C-alpha cells in the first residue's frame, strides 16, 4: 500500500505549482479531494489485489462520482449517484470552463467551469501516476505525467515558478522513487539500520571508504539542492518570457497559417516584468519617436477584444511592391513621408508580426512577409522577425483639427464592422459615454472629449494591479475604481467611442521608446495598447487615453491633433493645430528643423521621463559572484562562530568544590561535587583541539588515550616546550574529568588551546592552513552527519509497517 500513497502524495506536491494560475483557493481544495479519492481507490485495489486493468477503471468511476457530488450534486440521485441531468450539467460546465480559459488572463477566477477542468485534469494525472507506479511498477515512468503539471504554469506565466513550489514537487517525485525502491527491497527482507555513535574521546577515523558511497536518496537530495542553488548563482539573460508575446507557436518554418492567441492577454505580463530588456531599436529620418503597431483588434464580444482572421493574398508579397493603400485616407489630408530603419533583437523568439508605424507604405525585408489588406498588419507564416533589420517608408497623415471636424460620413462597410457592440453591454457604460461626449458636436470633438475624460477630467490613475478587461471589470474600471493600465484605457475608450458612433479598434505594440545616442531604444516596459478611431478622409488615427510620464506609462504620448487648441502669444485667437506627426517624450535639442513642441510640456507636466534601463550585465555578474562567495564562506563563518562560543567557555577558570565537612572534621568518604563550569571548560577546550586535528588533517590512533595522544604529537612534531606543556595540560584535564574522583583545578585554558593550535598549524603546509580557515573539514563533516541523520530518519519511517492485529482464537 506504500506505492499508491506515495503516488497520491507526489501528484499533490506537483499540483501545488499551479497556484499562480488562480485567484482563489477553491481549485486547491477540490483538487485535493480528487487526489484523495484516487489514492483511496488505489490503496483498496492494492490491498485486495485487483487486476491491473481494473484499478484505473475503478478510479475513473470514483472521480466521476466525486465530480458529480461536488459540481452537480443537486441534479444527482442522493447527491452522489450520477444521472443524465448531472452528466449534462458537467458537460455544460466543461464548455463554460473552456470559454472562460479563452477569455481570462492569469490569474483566472475560480469559476466552477475552470475548477471542474482543473480537478478533472489533476484526477487524470493522479490515475496515470498511480497506474505507472503501483500497477506497472514503473515509478520513473510516472515522471512524465507529473512533468505535464509543471509545464502548465510554465506555459502561461512570465515569471519563474517559486523555488519553494519546485522543491516540494521534486521532493514528491523523489519520495515516489524512494517508496518504489523500498517496495522492491522489502521482498528481500526487512532493512535494519545500524549506526555507531562515537564516544567523547573516540578517535576520528582517518579514512572510511564507506563514506564515499551515497544512497539513491542522497543523490536525489543533492540533485535537488544543486538544481535550486546553482541557477541562483548565475546571472539571468533577459528577455525570455517576453518573446512569446502576441504570437502563437510559430517556429519560423511552418506551413500556411500561424496560431495567434489574444495579444492583449499577455500585455500585463510584459509591463510587470522585473527586467526592462531591449526588444528593438530604430532610427527615423526626422529623429522623432514612432508608435510601432503589431496587432489590430476589432472584435468586441462584451468580454474581450480579439483579432479578426488574418489573410495574406499570394500577390501581396511586400517584396513585390508597395503595401495596399490605408483604408479611408483621402488626398485632402496632407501626408509626410518618414523613413525608419528597425532592428529587432536577436533574442526575440516567434515574432511573426512586424512592428511597424501606421500606415506603412513600403517595407524592405528578407523573407515571405504579407500584409492584411484591412488592417495593414504585416505577418509571415514561415519567418520570424528576431534578429532582422528592415527599412520602412510611412506616409503619415497630418490632419488639421478643422479637417477632422468636417470629416464625412462613415462608409457602410466600416460602420458595420467597427461599430458593432454586444447586446448585453451594461447600460451604465453607454450612459457614461453619452454623458462624457455631450458637449461635442462632431465625432472628432467627441473623441477628444473621451481622451480628456481618461487623461484629465475623469480622475483616472495608472496601475498594473487590475483584474482584467471583461464586462464586469470594464464597468468597475469606468464607474468605480478608475485605475488600470493601458489595456483598460484602450479597451474602454474604444467601447465608448463605438457607443457614440465613432468606429474604433484597439492596437497592440510599443510606444516610441527612449532616445539613446541618436537611436530609439524600445524595451519591454514600452509594450502598449492604444485605441485607433476612424475619420473619413484621414483614415485610422491614434488616440492616447493612458496617463503618461512618471505617474503613468512613461513613454506614452498624445498626438498633437488630439490636444486642445492653444492661443498664440499676443492674440486671443486660437492657433491651428500643429502638424499631426507623432509626439515623443524625448525630442533631440539639436534638431533645428523640429523645435520642441510646447504642448509636450503640457502633456507631461514639464517632468522628465525616467525609464528603467535595467541592471547592467556586469552588475548582475558581480552580484552573482558576491553571492557565490558568501555561500562558499558559510563553513568558515560557522567554524568561526563555534570557536568563539567555545573560547568564551574555556577562557573562564574552573571551579572545584571541596568535599563537605561534618562535625568539625572532614569525611573523605563523601564524593566531591564536580563543577559544571570546570567540566564545560575542559569539554570545550578538548572539542576545539579535536576539530583542529580534523581541520589540519592529523590522524588519531583508535587505541590512544588523551595522554598517549599528547605525548605522540609532542614528540613526532617536536613541539616547543610551551606548546608541549599546554598539550600535556589539556590531556591531563580531560583524563581527570573522565576518570578522577575530583577534577583538576585548571584555571583558564585559553592560552593553552592557542599554543596547541599554533603548534599543530606549524606542522602542515600553507595550503592546508588556508583550507582549514576557508573550508574547515570539521564543519563540513558535521553538516554531512546532520544530513545523514535526516536521511536515516526517512529510512526509519520507511521501515514502519502497518499490520492488522492478530486474531485471538476463542
CSV table of N, CA, C and O in Angstrom, one decimal, residues 199-203 682-683 685-687 689-690 693 699-715 719 723-740 756:
chain,number,residue,atom,x,y,z
A,199,UNK,N,32.1,7.8,21.1
A,199,UNK,CA,32.1,8.5,22.5
A,199,UNK,C,32.8,9.8,22.4
A,199,UNK,O,33.4,10.2,21.4
A,200,UNK,N,32.9,10.4,23.6
A,200,UNK,CA,33.6,11.7,23.6
A,200,UNK,C,35.0,11.7,23.2
A,200,UNK,O,35.5,12.5,22.5
A,201,UNK,N,35.7,10.6,23.6
A,201,UNK,CA,37.1,10.6,23.3
A,201,UNK,C,37.4,9.6,22.2
A,201,UNK,O,38.6,9.2,22.0
A,202,UNK,N,36.4,9.1,21.5
A,202,UNK,CA,36.6,8.1,20.5
A,202,UNK,C,37.4,8.8,19.4
A,202,UNK,O,37.1,9.9,19.0
A,203,UNK,N,38.4,8.2,18.8
A,203,UNK,CA,39.2,8.8,17.8
A,203,UNK,C,38.4,8.9,16.5
A,203,UNK,O,37.6,8.1,16.2
A,682,UNK,N,36.7,22.3,30.2
A,682,UNK,CA,37.6,21.2,29.7
A,682,UNK,C,37.0,20.6,28.4
A,682,UNK,O,37.7,20.3,27.4
A,683,UNK,N,35.6,20.4,28.4
A,683,UNK,CA,35.0,19.8,27.3
A,683,UNK,C,35.1,20.7,26.1
A,683,UNK,O,35.4,20.2,24.9
A,685,UNK,N,37.4,23.0,25.5
A,685,UNK,CA,38.8,23.0,25.1
A,685,UNK,C,39.2,21.8,24.3
A,685,UNK,O,39.9,21.9,23.2
A,686,UNK,N,38.8,20.6,24.8
A,686,UNK,CA,39.2,19.4,24.1
A,686,UNK,C,38.4,19.2,22.7
A,686,UNK,O,39.0,18.8,21.7
A,687,UNK,N,37.2,19.7,22.7
A,687,UNK,CA,36.4,19.7,21.4
A,687,UNK,C,37.1,20.6,20.4
A,687,UNK,O,37.2,20.3,19.2
A,689,UNK,N,40.3,21.3,20.3
A,689,UNK,CA,41.5,20.6,19.9
A,689,UNK,C,41.2,19.5,18.9
A,689,UNK,O,41.9,19.3,17.9
A,690,UNK,N,40.1,18.8,19.2
A,690,UNK,CA,39.7,17.7,18.3
A,690,UNK,C,39.3,18.2,16.9
A,690,UNK,O,39.7,17.6,15.9
A,693,UNK,N,42.6,19.1,15.0
A,693,UNK,CA,43.2,17.9,14.4
A,693,UNK,C,42.5,17.6,13.0
A,693,UNK,O,43.2,17.3,12.0
A,699,UNK,N,45.9,12.6,11.9
A,699,UNK,CA,45.1,11.4,12.3
A,699,UNK,C,45.3,11.1,13.8
A,699,UNK,O,46.2,11.5,14.4
A,700,UNK,N,44.3,10.3,14.3
A,700,UNK,CA,44.4,9.8,15.7
A,700,UNK,C,44.3,8.3,15.6
A,700,UNK,O,43.6,7.7,14.8
A,701,UNK,N,45.1,7.6,16.5
A,701,UNK,CA,45.1,6.2,16.6
A,701,UNK,C,43.9,5.7,17.3
A,701,UNK,O,43.5,6.4,18.3
A,702,UNK,N,43.2,4.6,16.9
A,702,UNK,CA,42.0,4.2,17.6
A,702,UNK,C,42.2,3.9,19.1
A,702,UNK,O,41.3,4.1,19.9
A,703,UNK,N,43.4,3.4,19.5
A,703,UNK,CA,43.5,2.9,20.9
A,703,UNK,C,44.2,4.0,21.8
A,703,UNK,O,44.6,3.7,22.9
A,704,UNK,N,44.5,5.2,21.2
A,704,UNK,CA,45.2,6.2,22.0
A,704,UNK,C,44.3,6.8,23.1
A,704,UNK,O,43.2,7.2,22.8
A,705,UNK,N,44.9,6.9,24.3
A,705,UNK,CA,44.3,7.7,25.3
A,705,UNK,C,44.7,9.2,25.1
A,705,UNK,O,45.6,9.5,24.4
A,706,UNK,N,44.0,10.1,25.8
A,706,UNK,CA,44.4,11.5,25.6
A,706,UNK,C,45.9,11.8,26.0
A,706,UNK,O,46.6,12.5,25.3
A,707,UNK,N,46.4,11.1,27.0
A,707,UNK,CA,47.8,11.3,27.4
A,707,UNK,C,48.7,10.8,26.4
A,707,UNK,O,49.7,11.4,26.0
A,708,UNK,N,48.4,9.6,25.8
A,708,UNK,CA,49.3,9.0,24.8
A,708,UNK,C,49.3,9.8,23.5
A,708,UNK,O,50.3,10.0,22.8
A,709,UNK,N,48.1,10.4,23.2
A,709,UNK,CA,48.0,11.2,22.0
A,709,UNK,C,48.8,12.5,22.2
A,709,UNK,O,49.5,12.9,21.2
A,710,UNK,N,48.8,13.1,23.4
A,710,UNK,CA,49.5,14.3,23.6
A,710,UNK,C,51.0,14.0,23.5
A,710,UNK,O,51.8,14.8,22.9
A,711,UNK,N,51.5,12.9,24.1
A,711,UNK,CA,52.9,12.5,24.0
A,711,UNK,C,53.4,12.3,22.6
A,711,UNK,O,54.4,12.7,22.1
A,712,UNK,N,52.5,11.6,21.8
A,712,UNK,CA,52.9,11.3,20.4
A,712,UNK,C,53.0,12.5,19.6
A,712,UNK,O,53.9,12.7,18.8
A,713,UNK,N,52.0,13.4,19.7
A,713,UNK,CA,52.1,14.6,18.9
A,713,UNK,C,53.3,15.5,19.3
A,713,UNK,O,53.9,16.1,18.4
A,714,UNK,N,53.5,15.6,20.6
A,714,UNK,CA,54.7,16.5,21.0
A,714,UNK,C,56.0,15.9,20.5
A,714,UNK,O,56.9,16.7,20.1
A,715,UNK,N,56.1,14.6,20.6
A,715,UNK,CA,57.4,14.0,20.1
A,715,UNK,C,57.5,14.0,18.6
A,715,UNK,O,58.6,14.3,18.0
A,719,UNK,N,57.1,19.7,19.3
A,719,UNK,CA,56.5,20.9,19.8
A,719,UNK,C,57.5,21.7,20.7
A,719,UNK,O,58.4,21.1,21.3
A,723,UNK,N,54.3,24.7,24.1
A,723,UNK,CA,53.2,24.0,23.4
A,723,UNK,C,53.1,22.6,24.0
A,723,UNK,O,52.0,22.1,24.2
A,724,UNK,N,54.2,21.9,24.2
A,724,UNK,CA,54.2,20.6,24.8
A,724,UNK,C,53.5,20.6,26.2
A,724,UNK,O,52.7,19.7,26.5
A,725,UNK,N,53.9,21.6,27.0
A,725,UNK,CA,53.3,21.7,28.3
A,725,UNK,C,51.8,21.9,28.2
A,725,UNK,O,51.0,21.3,29.0
A,726,UNK,N,51.4,22.8,27.3
A,726,UNK,CA,49.9,23.0,27.2
A,726,UNK,C,49.2,21.8,26.7
A,726,UNK,O,48.1,21.5,27.1
A,727,UNK,N,49.8,21.0,25.8
A,727,UNK,CA,49.2,19.8,25.3
A,727,UNK,C,49.1,18.8,26.4
A,727,UNK,O,48.0,18.2,26.6
A,728,UNK,N,50.1,18.7,27.2
A,728,UNK,CA,50.0,17.7,28.4
A,728,UNK,C,48.9,18.2,29.4
A,728,UNK,O,48.2,17.4,30.0
A,729,UNK,N,48.8,19.5,29.6
A,729,UNK,CA,47.8,20.1,30.5
A,729,UNK,C,46.4,19.7,30.0
A,729,UNK,O,45.5,19.3,30.8
A,730,UNK,N,46.2,19.9,28.7
A,730,UNK,CA,44.8,19.6,28.2
A,730,UNK,C,44.5,18.1,28.4
A,730,UNK,O,43.4,17.7,28.8
A,731,UNK,N,45.5,17.2,28.1
A,731,UNK,CA,45.2,15.8,28.2
A,731,UNK,C,45.0,15.4,29.6
A,731,UNK,O,44.1,14.6,29.9
A,732,UNK,N,45.7,16.0,30.6
A,732,UNK,CA,45.5,15.6,32.0
A,732,UNK,C,44.2,16.1,32.4
A,732,UNK,O,43.5,15.4,33.2
A,733,UNK,N,43.8,17.3,32.0
A,733,UNK,CA,42.5,17.8,32.4
A,733,UNK,C,41.3,16.9,31.9
A,733,UNK,O,40.4,16.6,32.6
A,734,UNK,N,41.5,16.4,30.7
A,734,UNK,CA,40.4,15.5,30.2
A,734,UNK,C,40.4,14.2,30.9
A,734,UNK,O,39.3,13.7,31.3
A,735,UNK,N,41.5,13.6,31.2
A,735,UNK,CA,41.5,12.3,31.9
A,735,UNK,C,41.0,12.5,33.3
A,735,UNK,O,40.3,11.6,33.8
A,736,UNK,N,41.4,13.5,34.0
A,736,UNK,CA,40.9,13.7,35.3
A,736,UNK,C,39.4,14.0,35.3
A,736,UNK,O,38.6,13.5,36.2
A,737,UNK,N,38.9,14.7,34.3
A,737,UNK,CA,37.4,14.9,34.2
A,737,UNK,C,36.7,13.6,34.0
A,737,UNK,O,35.6,13.4,34.6
A,738,UNK,N,37.3,12.7,33.2
A,738,UNK,CA,36.6,11.4,32.9
A,738,UNK,C,36.7,10.4,34.0
A,738,UNK,O,35.8,9.6,34.2
A,739,UNK,N,37.9,10.3,34.6
A,739,UNK,CA,38.2,9.2,35.5
A,739,UNK,C,38.5,9.5,36.9
A,739,UNK,O,38.3,8.6,37.8
A,740,UNK,N,38.9,10.7,37.2
A,740,UNK,CA,39.3,11.0,38.6
A,740,UNK,C,38.1,11.3,39.5
A,740,UNK,O,37.0,11.7,39.0
A,756,UNK,N,48.5,25.2,21.4
A,756,UNK,CA,48.4,23.9,20.8
A,756,UNK,C,48.0,24.1,19.3
A,756,UNK,O,48.5,23.4,18.4
